Structures are given as structure tokens and as C-alpha cells.
mmCIF file of C-alpha atoms and ligand atoms in Angstrom:
data_model
loop_
_atom_site.group_PDB
_atom_site.id
_atom_site.type_symbol
_atom_site.label_atom_id
_atom_site.label_comp_id
_atom_site.label_asym_id
_atom_site.label_seq_id
_atom_site.Cartn_x
_atom_site.Cartn_y
_atom_site.Cartn_z
ATOM 1 C CA MET A 1 0.000 0.000 0.000
ATOM 2 C CA SER A 2 1.474 3.397 -0.876
ATOM 3 C CA ILE A 3 1.022 6.475 1.280
ATOM 4 C CA ALA A 4 -0.691 9.437 -0.427
ATOM 5 C CA ILE A 5 0.432 12.913 0.663
ATOM 6 C CA THR A 6 -1.728 16.034 0.919
ATOM 7 C CA ARG A 7 0.393 18.926 2.154
ATOM 8 C CA ALA A 8 -0.940 21.645 4.457
ATOM 9 C CA GLU A 9 -1.442 24.939 2.616
ATOM 10 C CA THR A 10 -0.074 27.023 5.434
ATOM 11 C CA LEU A 11 2.432 25.828 7.991
ATOM 12 C CA LYS A 12 2.169 26.606 11.688
ATOM 13 C CA ARG A 13 4.666 28.787 13.507
ATOM 14 C CA LYS A 14 6.971 26.468 15.463
ATOM 15 C CA PRO A 15 7.004 26.955 19.247
ATOM 16 C CA ASP A 16 10.236 28.090 20.967
ATOM 17 C CA SER A 17 12.218 24.959 21.716
ATOM 18 C CA ASP A 18 12.828 26.015 25.330
ATOM 19 C CA LYS A 19 9.079 26.270 25.988
ATOM 20 C CA LEU A 20 7.855 22.997 24.519
ATOM 21 C CA GLY A 21 6.606 21.300 27.661
ATOM 22 C CA PHE A 22 5.078 17.906 26.889
ATOM 23 C CA GLY A 23 2.299 17.119 24.436
ATOM 24 C CA GLN A 24 1.083 20.688 23.973
ATOM 25 C CA TYR A 25 1.915 21.398 20.350
ATOM 26 C CA PHE A 26 1.112 19.328 17.274
ATOM 27 C CA SER A 27 2.872 19.347 13.936
ATOM 28 C CA ASP A 28 1.394 20.285 10.549
ATOM 29 C CA HIS A 29 0.492 16.799 9.349
ATOM 30 C CA MET A 30 -0.752 13.447 10.588
ATOM 31 C CA PHE A 31 -0.922 9.927 9.221
ATOM 32 C CA LEU A 32 -4.362 8.386 8.742
ATOM 33 C CA MET A 33 -5.677 5.058 7.541
ATOM 34 C CA ASN A 34 -9.165 3.535 7.700
ATOM 35 C CA TYR A 35 -10.446 0.050 8.351
ATOM 36 C CA ASP A 36 -13.773 -1.240 7.171
ATOM 37 C CA GLU A 37 -15.039 -4.760 7.568
ATOM 38 C CA GLY A 38 -14.692 -6.612 4.285
ATOM 39 C CA GLN A 39 -12.115 -4.112 3.009
ATOM 40 C CA GLY A 40 -9.398 -4.267 5.628
ATOM 41 C CA TRP A 41 -7.034 -1.326 6.246
ATOM 42 C CA HIS A 42 -7.109 1.112 3.344
ATOM 43 C CA ASP A 43 -6.323 4.681 2.251
ATOM 44 C CA ALA A 44 -2.989 5.187 3.997
ATOM 45 C CA ARG A 45 -2.329 8.920 3.768
ATOM 46 C CA LEU A 46 -0.496 11.909 5.199
ATOM 47 C CA VAL A 47 -2.844 14.862 5.547
ATOM 48 C CA PRO A 48 -2.922 18.222 7.356
ATOM 49 C CA TYR A 49 -3.425 17.869 11.137
ATOM 50 C CA ALA A 50 -7.126 18.571 11.695
ATOM 51 C CA PRO A 51 -10.085 17.539 13.909
ATOM 52 C CA PHE A 52 -11.883 14.247 13.265
ATOM 53 C CA LEU A 53 -15.530 14.202 12.296
ATOM 54 C CA LEU A 54 -17.124 11.301 14.195
ATOM 55 C CA GLU A 55 -20.659 10.152 14.881
ATOM 56 C CA PRO A 56 -21.670 10.679 18.527
ATOM 57 C CA ALA A 57 -22.544 6.969 18.474
ATOM 58 C CA ALA A 58 -18.954 6.034 17.455
ATOM 59 C CA MET A 59 -18.134 3.047 19.633
ATOM 60 C CA VAL A 60 -14.883 4.440 21.033
ATOM 61 C CA PHE A 61 -16.902 7.021 23.009
ATOM 62 C CA HIS A 62 -19.016 4.385 24.719
ATOM 63 C CA TYR A 63 -16.959 1.243 25.050
ATOM 64 C CA ALA A 64 -13.398 2.588 24.968
ATOM 65 C CA GLN A 65 -12.237 0.296 22.183
ATOM 66 C CA GLU A 66 -8.945 2.107 21.645
ATOM 67 C CA VAL A 67 -5.217 1.364 21.682
ATOM 68 C CA PHE A 68 -2.210 3.652 21.463
ATOM 69 C CA GLU A 69 1.572 3.830 21.436
ATOM 70 C CA GLY A 70 4.241 6.372 22.299
ATOM 71 C CA LEU A 71 7.714 6.735 20.797
ATOM 72 C CA LYS A 72 10.093 9.524 19.853
ATOM 73 C CA ALA A 73 12.117 10.767 16.894
ATOM 74 C CA TYR A 74 15.490 12.095 18.079
ATOM 75 C CA ARG A 75 17.744 14.712 16.443
ATOM 76 C CA ARG A 76 21.379 13.638 16.342
ATOM 77 C CA ALA A 77 24.252 16.109 16.589
ATOM 78 C CA ASP A 78 24.998 15.574 12.864
ATOM 79 C CA GLY A 79 21.470 16.795 12.036
ATOM 80 C CA GLY A 80 20.152 13.312 11.198
ATOM 81 C CA ILE A 81 17.012 11.919 12.785
ATOM 82 C CA GLN A 82 16.595 8.511 14.376
ATOM 83 C CA LEU A 83 13.948 6.350 16.028
ATOM 84 C CA PHE A 84 14.532 4.088 19.021
ATOM 85 C CA ARG A 85 13.342 0.474 18.744
ATOM 86 C CA PRO A 86 10.138 1.273 16.795
ATOM 87 C CA ASP A 87 9.729 -2.475 16.150
ATOM 88 C CA MET A 88 8.982 -2.905 19.874
ATOM 89 C CA ASN A 89 6.160 -0.352 19.772
ATOM 90 C CA ILE A 90 4.754 -1.948 16.638
ATOM 91 C CA ALA A 91 4.834 -5.413 18.198
ATOM 92 C CA ARG A 92 3.277 -4.149 21.432
ATOM 93 C CA MET A 93 0.416 -2.445 19.578
ATOM 94 C CA ARG A 94 -0.255 -5.775 17.884
ATOM 95 C CA VAL A 95 -0.663 -7.360 21.349
ATOM 96 C CA SER A 96 -2.926 -4.497 22.462
ATOM 97 C CA CYS A 97 -5.042 -4.888 19.296
ATOM 98 C CA GLU A 98 -5.415 -8.600 19.895
ATOM 99 C CA ARG A 99 -6.634 -8.024 23.470
ATOM 100 C CA LEU A 100 -9.170 -5.401 22.368
ATOM 101 C CA CYS A 101 -10.394 -7.209 19.220
ATOM 102 C CA ILE A 102 -8.984 -4.512 16.926
ATOM 103 C CA PRO A 103 -7.660 -5.653 13.530
ATOM 104 C CA PRO A 104 -3.842 -5.350 13.576
ATOM 105 C CA VAL A 105 -1.877 -3.098 11.244
ATOM 106 C CA ASP A 106 0.749 -4.627 8.952
ATOM 107 C CA ASP A 107 4.141 -4.207 10.662
ATOM 108 C CA ALA A 108 5.999 -2.991 7.566
ATOM 109 C CA LEU A 109 3.317 -0.454 6.673
ATOM 110 C CA TYR A 110 3.264 0.765 10.276
ATOM 111 C CA LEU A 111 7.030 1.427 10.265
ATOM 112 C CA GLU A 112 6.762 3.054 6.851
ATOM 113 C CA ALA A 113 3.965 5.317 8.153
ATOM 114 C CA ILE A 114 6.106 6.432 11.100
ATOM 115 C CA LYS A 115 9.103 7.138 8.861
ATOM 116 C CA ALA A 116 7.027 8.946 6.224
ATOM 117 C CA LEU A 117 5.417 11.206 8.845
ATOM 118 C CA VAL A 118 8.747 11.991 10.543
ATOM 119 C CA ASP A 119 10.369 12.678 7.176
ATOM 120 C CA LEU A 120 7.556 15.064 6.165
ATOM 121 C CA GLU A 121 7.805 16.760 9.594
ATOM 122 C CA ARG A 122 11.636 16.853 9.746
ATOM 123 C CA ASP A 123 11.603 20.538 10.665
ATOM 124 C CA TRP A 124 9.460 19.691 13.690
ATOM 125 C CA VAL A 125 12.157 17.506 15.263
ATOM 126 C CA PRO A 126 13.761 19.949 17.725
ATOM 127 C CA SER A 127 17.510 19.966 18.372
ATOM 128 C CA GLU A 128 17.920 21.464 21.866
ATOM 129 C CA PRO A 129 19.213 19.011 24.495
ATOM 130 C CA ASP A 130 16.542 16.578 25.784
ATOM 131 C CA THR A 131 13.964 17.613 23.169
ATOM 132 C CA SER A 132 12.422 15.263 20.616
ATOM 133 C CA LEU A 133 9.393 14.745 18.400
ATOM 134 C CA TYR A 134 6.960 12.536 20.334
ATOM 135 C CA LEU A 135 4.879 10.277 18.114
ATOM 136 C CA ARG A 136 1.477 9.048 19.196
ATOM 137 C CA PRO A 137 0.014 6.274 17.026
ATOM 138 C CA PHE A 138 -3.509 5.212 18.014
ATOM 139 C CA ILE A 139 -6.524 3.304 16.761
ATOM 140 C CA ILE A 140 -10.132 4.173 17.597
ATOM 141 C CA ALA A 141 -13.386 2.286 16.949
ATOM 142 C CA THR A 142 -15.598 4.424 14.735
ATOM 143 C CA GLU A 143 -18.664 2.324 13.967
ATOM 144 C CA PRO A 144 -21.800 4.268 14.989
ATOM 145 C CA HIS A 145 -23.542 1.647 17.074
ATOM 146 C CA ILE A 146 -24.882 1.410 20.619
ATOM 147 C CA GLY A 147 -24.334 -2.223 21.546
ATOM 148 C CA VAL A 148 -21.348 -4.048 22.995
ATOM 149 C CA HIS A 149 -19.417 -5.851 20.284
ATOM 150 C CA ALA A 150 -16.227 -5.212 18.355
ATOM 151 C CA SER A 151 -16.530 -2.279 15.940
ATOM 152 C CA LYS A 152 -16.666 -2.928 12.192
ATOM 153 C CA SER A 153 -14.698 0.234 11.360
ATOM 154 C CA TYR A 154 -11.607 1.986 12.751
ATOM 155 C CA ILE A 155 -9.245 4.899 12.220
ATOM 156 C CA PHE A 156 -5.512 4.445 12.684
ATOM 157 C CA ALA A 157 -3.753 7.775 13.189
ATOM 158 C CA ILE A 158 -0.273 8.989 14.061
ATOM 159 C CA ILE A 159 0.144 12.509 15.371
ATOM 160 C CA ALA A 160 3.430 14.225 16.266
ATOM 161 C CA SER A 161 4.248 16.617 19.092
ATOM 162 C CA PRO A 162 7.594 18.381 19.678
ATOM 163 C CA VAL A 163 8.422 17.892 23.361
ATOM 164 C CA GLY A 164 10.932 19.080 25.933
ATOM 165 C CA ALA A 165 12.021 17.234 29.045
ATOM 166 C CA TYR A 166 9.058 15.492 30.714
ATOM 167 C CA TYR A 167 9.718 17.141 34.065
ATOM 168 C CA SER A 168 10.261 20.880 33.750
ATOM 169 C CA GLY A 169 12.724 20.828 36.670
ATOM 170 C CA GLY A 170 15.194 18.477 34.946
ATOM 171 C CA ILE A 171 15.983 15.007 36.265
ATOM 172 C CA ASN A 172 15.403 15.525 39.954
ATOM 173 C CA PRO A 173 14.236 12.705 42.209
ATOM 174 C CA VAL A 174 10.454 12.612 42.621
ATOM 175 C CA LYS A 175 8.267 11.745 45.611
ATOM 176 C CA ILE A 176 5.885 8.852 45.129
ATOM 177 C CA TYR A 177 2.977 7.461 47.101
ATOM 178 C CA VAL A 178 2.208 3.761 47.399
ATOM 179 C CA GLU A 179 -1.498 3.445 46.604
ATOM 180 C CA THR A 180 -3.322 0.807 48.634
ATOM 181 C CA LYS A 181 -6.965 1.458 47.632
ATOM 182 C CA ASP A 182 -7.304 2.006 43.887
ATOM 183 C CA VAL A 183 -5.723 -0.541 41.556
ATOM 184 C CA ARG A 184 -4.619 0.014 37.977
ATOM 185 C CA ALA A 185 -4.990 -3.430 36.484
ATOM 186 C CA VAL A 186 -5.432 -7.104 37.271
ATOM 187 C CA LYS A 187 -4.230 -10.271 35.573
ATOM 188 C CA GLY A 188 -6.620 -11.222 32.816
ATOM 189 C CA GLY A 189 -7.547 -7.561 32.302
ATOM 190 C CA MET A 190 -5.794 -5.048 30.039
ATOM 191 C CA GLY A 191 -2.833 -3.957 32.163
ATOM 192 C CA HIS A 192 -0.315 -5.342 29.681
ATOM 193 C CA THR A 193 -1.793 -3.244 26.847
ATOM 194 C CA LYS A 194 -1.676 0.455 26.073
ATOM 195 C CA THR A 195 -5.378 1.263 26.033
ATOM 196 C CA GLY A 196 -7.073 4.438 27.212
ATOM 197 C CA GLY A 197 -9.269 2.774 29.841
ATOM 198 C CA ASN A 198 -6.240 1.779 31.907
ATOM 199 C CA TYR A 199 -5.328 5.436 32.346
ATOM 200 C CA ALA A 200 -8.840 6.606 33.205
ATOM 201 C CA ALA A 201 -8.637 4.162 36.135
ATOM 202 C CA THR A 202 -5.485 5.870 37.458
ATOM 203 C CA LEU A 203 -6.660 9.478 37.432
ATOM 204 C CA ARG A 204 -8.374 9.525 40.819
ATOM 205 C CA ALA A 205 -5.407 8.297 42.856
ATOM 206 C CA GLY A 206 -3.027 10.504 40.879
ATOM 207 C CA LYS A 207 -5.154 13.560 41.537
ATOM 208 C CA GLN A 208 -5.479 12.850 45.252
ATOM 209 C CA VAL A 209 -1.748 12.386 45.890
ATOM 210 C CA GLU A 210 -0.788 15.415 43.793
ATOM 211 C CA LYS A 211 -2.438 17.585 46.438
ATOM 212 C CA PHE A 212 0.079 16.272 48.965
ATOM 213 C CA GLY A 213 3.112 16.970 46.787
ATOM 214 C CA PHE A 214 3.614 13.494 45.302
ATOM 215 C CA SER A 215 4.289 13.373 41.604
ATOM 216 C CA GLN A 216 3.337 9.737 40.968
ATOM 217 C CA VAL A 217 1.451 6.798 42.419
ATOM 218 C CA LEU A 218 3.184 3.462 42.926
ATOM 219 C CA TRP A 219 0.724 0.721 42.028
ATOM 220 C CA LEU A 220 0.424 -2.545 43.881
ATOM 221 C CA ASP A 221 -1.059 -5.775 42.556
ATOM 222 C CA GLY A 222 -4.851 -5.856 42.561
ATOM 223 C CA ILE A 223 -5.272 -9.034 44.601
ATOM 224 C CA HIS A 224 -2.890 -8.912 47.571
ATOM 225 C CA ARG A 225 -2.243 -5.140 47.411
ATOM 226 C CA LYS A 226 1.289 -5.871 48.416
ATOM 227 C CA TYR A 227 3.424 -6.611 45.389
ATOM 228 C CA ILE A 228 4.862 -3.733 43.370
ATOM 229 C CA GLU A 229 3.713 -3.298 39.773
ATOM 230 C CA GLU A 230 4.428 0.114 38.244
ATOM 231 C CA VAL A 231 4.903 3.781 39.068
ATOM 232 C CA GLY A 232 2.449 6.140 37.371
ATOM 233 C CA ALA A 233 2.673 5.259 33.692
ATOM 234 C CA MET A 234 6.227 3.969 34.046
ATOM 235 C CA ASN A 235 7.879 0.687 34.904
ATOM 236 C CA VAL A 236 9.935 0.673 38.087
ATOM 237 C CA PHE A 237 13.407 -0.534 39.090
ATOM 238 C CA PHE A 238 15.098 -0.850 42.486
ATOM 239 C CA ARG A 239 18.658 -1.420 43.621
ATOM 240 C CA PHE A 240 18.949 -3.475 46.798
ATOM 241 C CA GLY A 241 22.677 -3.621 47.560
ATOM 242 C CA ASP A 242 24.227 -5.338 44.551
ATOM 243 C CA GLU A 243 20.929 -6.681 43.219
ATOM 244 C CA ILE A 244 18.824 -4.748 40.716
ATOM 245 C CA ALA A 245 15.199 -5.817 40.559
ATOM 246 C CA THR A 246 12.103 -4.938 38.562
ATOM 247 C CA PRO A 247 8.662 -6.556 38.831
ATOM 248 C CA ALA A 248 8.314 -9.569 36.532
ATOM 249 C CA LEU A 249 5.769 -9.191 33.721
ATOM 250 C CA GLN A 250 2.790 -11.343 34.642
ATOM 251 C CA GLY A 251 -0.144 -9.863 32.770
ATOM 252 C CA SER A 252 -1.019 -6.677 34.634
ATOM 253 C CA ILE A 253 2.218 -4.770 33.946
ATOM 254 C CA LEU A 254 2.921 -2.857 30.741
ATOM 255 C CA PRO A 255 6.015 -4.304 29.028
ATOM 256 C CA GLY A 256 7.922 -1.055 28.512
ATOM 257 C CA VAL A 257 10.476 -0.570 25.766
ATOM 258 C CA THR A 258 12.559 1.484 28.202
ATOM 259 C CA ARG A 259 12.250 -1.304 30.793
ATOM 260 C CA ASP A 260 13.468 -3.879 28.297
ATOM 261 C CA SER A 261 16.327 -1.593 27.241
ATOM 262 C CA CYS A 262 17.416 -0.984 30.853
ATOM 263 C CA LEU A 263 17.408 -4.724 31.524
ATOM 264 C CA ALA A 264 19.581 -5.344 28.453
ATOM 265 C CA ILE A 265 22.041 -2.582 29.379
ATOM 266 C CA LEU A 266 22.330 -3.618 33.041
ATOM 267 C CA ARG A 267 22.870 -7.248 32.037
ATOM 268 C CA ASP A 268 25.432 -6.156 29.454
ATOM 269 C CA TRP A 269 27.240 -4.345 32.280
ATOM 270 C CA GLY A 270 27.423 -7.687 34.078
ATOM 271 C CA LEU A 271 25.189 -6.632 36.986
ATOM 272 C CA ASN A 272 22.943 -8.927 38.990
ATOM 273 C CA VAL A 273 19.521 -8.117 37.511
ATOM 274 C CA ASN A 274 16.303 -9.923 38.406
ATOM 275 C CA GLU A 275 12.741 -9.772 37.122
ATOM 276 C CA ARG A 276 10.835 -11.038 40.132
ATOM 277 C CA VAL A 277 8.032 -10.506 42.605
ATOM 278 C CA ILE A 278 8.872 -7.489 44.795
ATOM 279 C CA ASP A 279 7.048 -7.093 48.105
ATOM 280 C CA ALA A 280 6.334 -3.474 49.071
ATOM 281 C CA VAL A 281 8.001 -4.052 52.480
ATOM 282 C CA GLU A 282 11.308 -4.367 50.597
ATOM 283 C CA LEU A 283 11.063 -0.622 49.941
ATOM 284 C CA ASN A 284 12.403 -0.160 53.465
ATOM 285 C CA HIS A 285 15.872 -1.244 52.411
ATOM 286 C CA CYS A 286 16.218 -0.034 48.854
ATOM 287 C CA ASP A 287 19.295 1.926 47.832
ATOM 288 C CA GLU A 288 18.157 3.397 44.513
ATOM 289 C CA ALA A 289 14.826 3.495 42.701
ATOM 290 C CA TRP A 290 13.773 4.856 39.315
ATOM 291 C CA GLY A 291 10.882 4.772 36.887
ATOM 292 C CA THR A 292 11.354 4.032 33.177
ATOM 293 C CA GLY A 293 9.271 5.181 30.215
ATOM 294 C CA THR A 294 9.674 6.797 26.807
ATOM 295 C CA ALA A 295 8.420 10.185 27.988
ATOM 296 C CA ALA A 296 10.732 10.745 30.980
ATOM 297 C CA VAL A 297 13.291 8.000 30.044
ATOM 298 C CA ILE A 298 14.644 7.503 33.589
ATOM 299 C CA SER A 299 12.921 9.185 36.493
ATOM 300 C CA PRO A 300 14.789 8.867 39.814
ATOM 301 C CA ILE A 301 12.689 8.325 42.943
ATOM 302 C CA GLY A 302 13.876 10.180 46.048
ATOM 303 C CA GLU A 303 11.136 9.435 48.539
ATOM 304 C CA ILE A 304 8.376 6.877 48.944
ATOM 305 C CA SER A 305 5.368 7.176 51.208
ATOM 306 C CA TYR A 306 4.225 3.711 52.247
ATOM 307 C CA ASP A 307 1.885 2.641 55.015
ATOM 308 C CA GLY A 308 2.123 5.986 56.797
ATOM 309 C CA ARG A 309 5.928 6.130 56.677
ATOM 310 C CA GLN A 310 8.179 8.342 54.551
ATOM 311 C CA ILE A 311 11.071 6.320 53.159
ATOM 312 C CA SER A 312 13.964 8.404 51.893
ATOM 313 C CA ILE A 313 15.998 6.810 49.103
ATOM 314 C CA ASN A 314 19.674 7.658 48.709
ATOM 315 C CA ASN A 315 18.981 10.800 50.810
ATOM 316 C CA GLY A 316 16.667 12.075 48.102
ATOM 317 C CA GLN A 317 19.553 12.295 45.621
ATOM 318 C CA ILE A 318 19.838 10.653 42.220
ATOM 319 C CA GLY A 319 21.860 7.425 42.614
ATOM 320 C CA ASN A 320 25.095 6.721 40.724
ATOM 321 C CA LEU A 321 23.664 3.777 38.823
ATOM 322 C CA THR A 322 20.487 5.716 37.959
ATOM 323 C CA GLN A 323 22.598 8.564 36.579
ATOM 324 C CA LYS A 324 24.874 6.198 34.646
ATOM 325 C CA LEU A 325 21.893 4.436 33.100
ATOM 326 C CA TYR A 326 20.251 7.748 32.200
ATOM 327 C CA ASP A 327 23.426 9.036 30.544
ATOM 328 C CA PHE A 328 23.994 5.840 28.563
ATOM 329 C CA LEU A 329 20.422 5.270 27.424
ATOM 330 C CA THR A 330 19.787 8.896 26.450
ATOM 331 C CA GLY A 331 23.228 8.842 24.820
ATOM 332 C CA ILE A 332 22.111 6.023 22.523
ATOM 333 C CA GLN A 333 18.720 7.625 21.851
ATOM 334 C CA TRP A 334 20.147 10.983 20.821
ATOM 335 C CA GLY A 335 23.091 9.369 19.042
ATOM 336 C CA ARG A 336 25.742 10.768 21.413
ATOM 337 C CA VAL A 337 27.224 7.358 22.161
ATOM 338 C CA PRO A 338 27.602 4.357 19.828
ATOM 339 C CA ASP A 339 24.633 1.968 19.895
ATOM 340 C CA PRO A 340 26.047 -1.501 20.606
ATOM 341 C CA PHE A 341 22.575 -3.104 20.506
ATOM 342 C CA GLY A 342 21.416 -2.036 17.030
ATOM 343 C CA TRP A 343 18.408 -0.266 18.543
ATOM 344 C CA THR A 344 18.429 2.962 16.553
ATOM 345 C CA VAL A 345 16.723 3.303 13.173
ATOM 346 C CA PRO A 346 17.626 6.305 10.997
ATOM 347 C CA VAL A 347 14.899 8.243 9.202
ATOM 348 C CA GLU A 348 16.516 9.010 5.866
ATOM 349 C CA GLN A 349 15.662 12.172 4.010
ATOM 350 C CA ARG A 350 13.641 11.238 0.917
ATOM 351 C CA THR A 351 14.152 12.873 -2.418
ATOM 352 C CA ASN A 352 10.632 14.281 -2.948
HETATM 353 C C1 PLP B 401 3.909 3.373 28.161
HETATM 354 C C2 PLP B 401 3.920 2.839 29.542
HETATM 355 C C3 PLP B 401 5.097 2.416 30.176
HETATM 356 C C4 PLP B 401 6.453 2.619 29.586
HETATM 357 O O1 PLP B 401 6.618 2.021 28.362
HETATM 358 P P1 PLP B 401 7.767 2.514 27.376
HETATM 359 O O2 PLP B 401 7.634 1.629 26.220
HETATM 360 O O3 PLP B 401 9.040 2.360 28.099
HETATM 361 O O4 PLP B 401 7.450 3.942 27.064
HETATM 362 C C5 PLP B 401 4.994 1.829 31.431
HETATM 363 N N1 PLP B 401 3.807 1.692 32.050
HETATM 364 C C6 PLP B 401 2.657 2.115 31.484
HETATM 365 C C7 PLP B 401 1.390 1.915 32.207
HETATM 366 C C8 PLP B 401 2.690 2.708 30.217
HETATM 367 O O5 PLP B 401 1.570 3.146 29.667
#
């Protein structure tokens, strides 16, 4: 399938790259493709960024049949642009689609769509330190029908947003709160997929703890409320002495690309790394802790509130290993250090 291009007649003014924030600005174009039962995915196209026209009865509004992804295009010092492990996002969306009965997108076309959009929006990939072009692919159910079944029509879209560092204050350790009432996901549910409903379930706890100065919620398992799962919308790692541990994936945890990359790097460094069950009481003797995700990359944790106690981690300072991992991983992503894993994918400039 080829990708048709309709260029915007007027281009937007680009925001100042020191005031990007996160997810506030959107580029001039987006990728779109439609699915209709009997026809499959069709009409792959790049078009001007614009609102969707949807029926109020479109099923996504009522039954949340939706999946999404998040990845970035990075500007290298030599001016080139690269992606980081896009194959992992593509594969994960396929898993999300399967769970939500959404027809999957062809992997090769998906990668081509990402590259074509980034190439068309090259000027939107910022070059200041820590900035990037965040890409948000998503699929929504569009069939106008009140009744619970899988939709017969969908839109697949990719939009692009130039972003700065996720936390405006730079990489400073954050305070997190261990949530014991609300749960994010349970085994057998959708916790291992990127689907909007999972995030709606997290808003209440996030909003409550924000009032008390916590920036994220640490989620426990939904059954025992005692085993650690994730932090906010990030995976979580701990250093206990010379062991590094992260919760094992068992159905309710999102398999992060950053998580997988950290595991590979730490193992490559010859460290003792375990994916295992982590009991929240272990937080009492942890030496470093950090969250991992595409948006913030590595987010050090300086303090944890658990069971009425405030646990300070590494005196609230970023740990040496956390810093080393941040420097190395962001180094690969922005092309500042050689990529020994073959993770980066260049977005070549096309001739047209
Ligand atoms: C996206 C996401 C992550 C991190 O995944 P990355 O692929 O590393 O960006 C972790 N947890 C949740 C709930 C997420 O939505």
C-alpha cells in the first residue's frame, strides 16, 4: 500500500524549543488510515493535522475500544534523525489490538507510516538538548452503534508533538505514594496493553496524591495489594545492595520498551539483575529506585510514602547507577554514544 500525501497549505509557527513542555503542540500533518469490515485497512495517507468528524454513536466514546503507542524521533548532533526500537512499539500495539479485538496493522506499513510522517515533519524535530518529536500512534473504533461488540470500522492515526524534558525541573528525584486502595490493572484484564481505559482508572489516585506533593502513584497488585507493579505510567526498578530488581511481567504490567532496554544494558554491564516478585516491604531497604518510560526516560525516585511512613531513598539524591543508566540510554537515543545493541533506526531524508 502506498502512502498518499496532501500537504498543508499554510504551515504553523513552530514553538520556541525552550518552551515545549510535553504534548502541547502538534505538527502540521498526521498519518491516517481507515479500516472497514470486508475491506481491511485502506487509504494510507499523510494529511494536514485537523479535527476528526465522528458520529456521537462512534463506539470508542461508549466502550473505549482504543489502543495507542508512544515513541520519539530524536535529532542527532549531525542533524540526522533517528527512532529508538520502533519495532517494539509496533509489536506491542499488535498485542494491544489482539486483546481489544482490533484488527492489527501490517508491521511494515506501520514502520513506513512512522518514517514517512517523521520525514515530512523533519523541521518539527527539535535539536535542543533533551527535546524530541513525540509520536502518538492510536486506533479508535468508529462504527456508529450502541451495543457491545467489536466495531466494524476503525481509524488508525499517528500525530506528532515536539516535546521538551518530561519534568520541567530536569531530572530531579520525585516523591511517590504507594497506593493501597485504587488498583490500575489485574491479571486477565488489560494492564499489559496500552489502552485508554487503563489510564482513566489511574486518574483519581493521581489527583489525590498530587495535592500532597507526590508526583506519581506506585501501584500494587490488585489481589494482595502488596506486590509492586508500576509507578504512574512507568515501569519501576530498584537497587537493593548489589541486586537490581524490577517486577516480573505477569499480565497486569505494561512491558515497557525502556524497561526492556534498561534490563539489556544492566545485564550487558554484568550486573545482577532480576525480574521477580517485589514485596512493598522491601522498599524499606532499597538503595536506589527509578521509573522508566519513553516520555521521561529515567525518572529517579527520592522518597516513597508507604503505610504511613516516609522512606527516603539515597537521601533524596539521584543514585550513581540511575545517573549512569540515564546518561547511557539517552546517549544512545540521541546518538551521542555508539549503539552496541542495534536499537536505533535512521529516518533518511527522501528525495521528494
Ligand atoms: C507506556 C507505559 C510504560 C512505559 O513504556 P515505554 O515503552 O518504556 O514507554 C509503562 N507503564 C505504562 C502503564 C505505560 O503506559
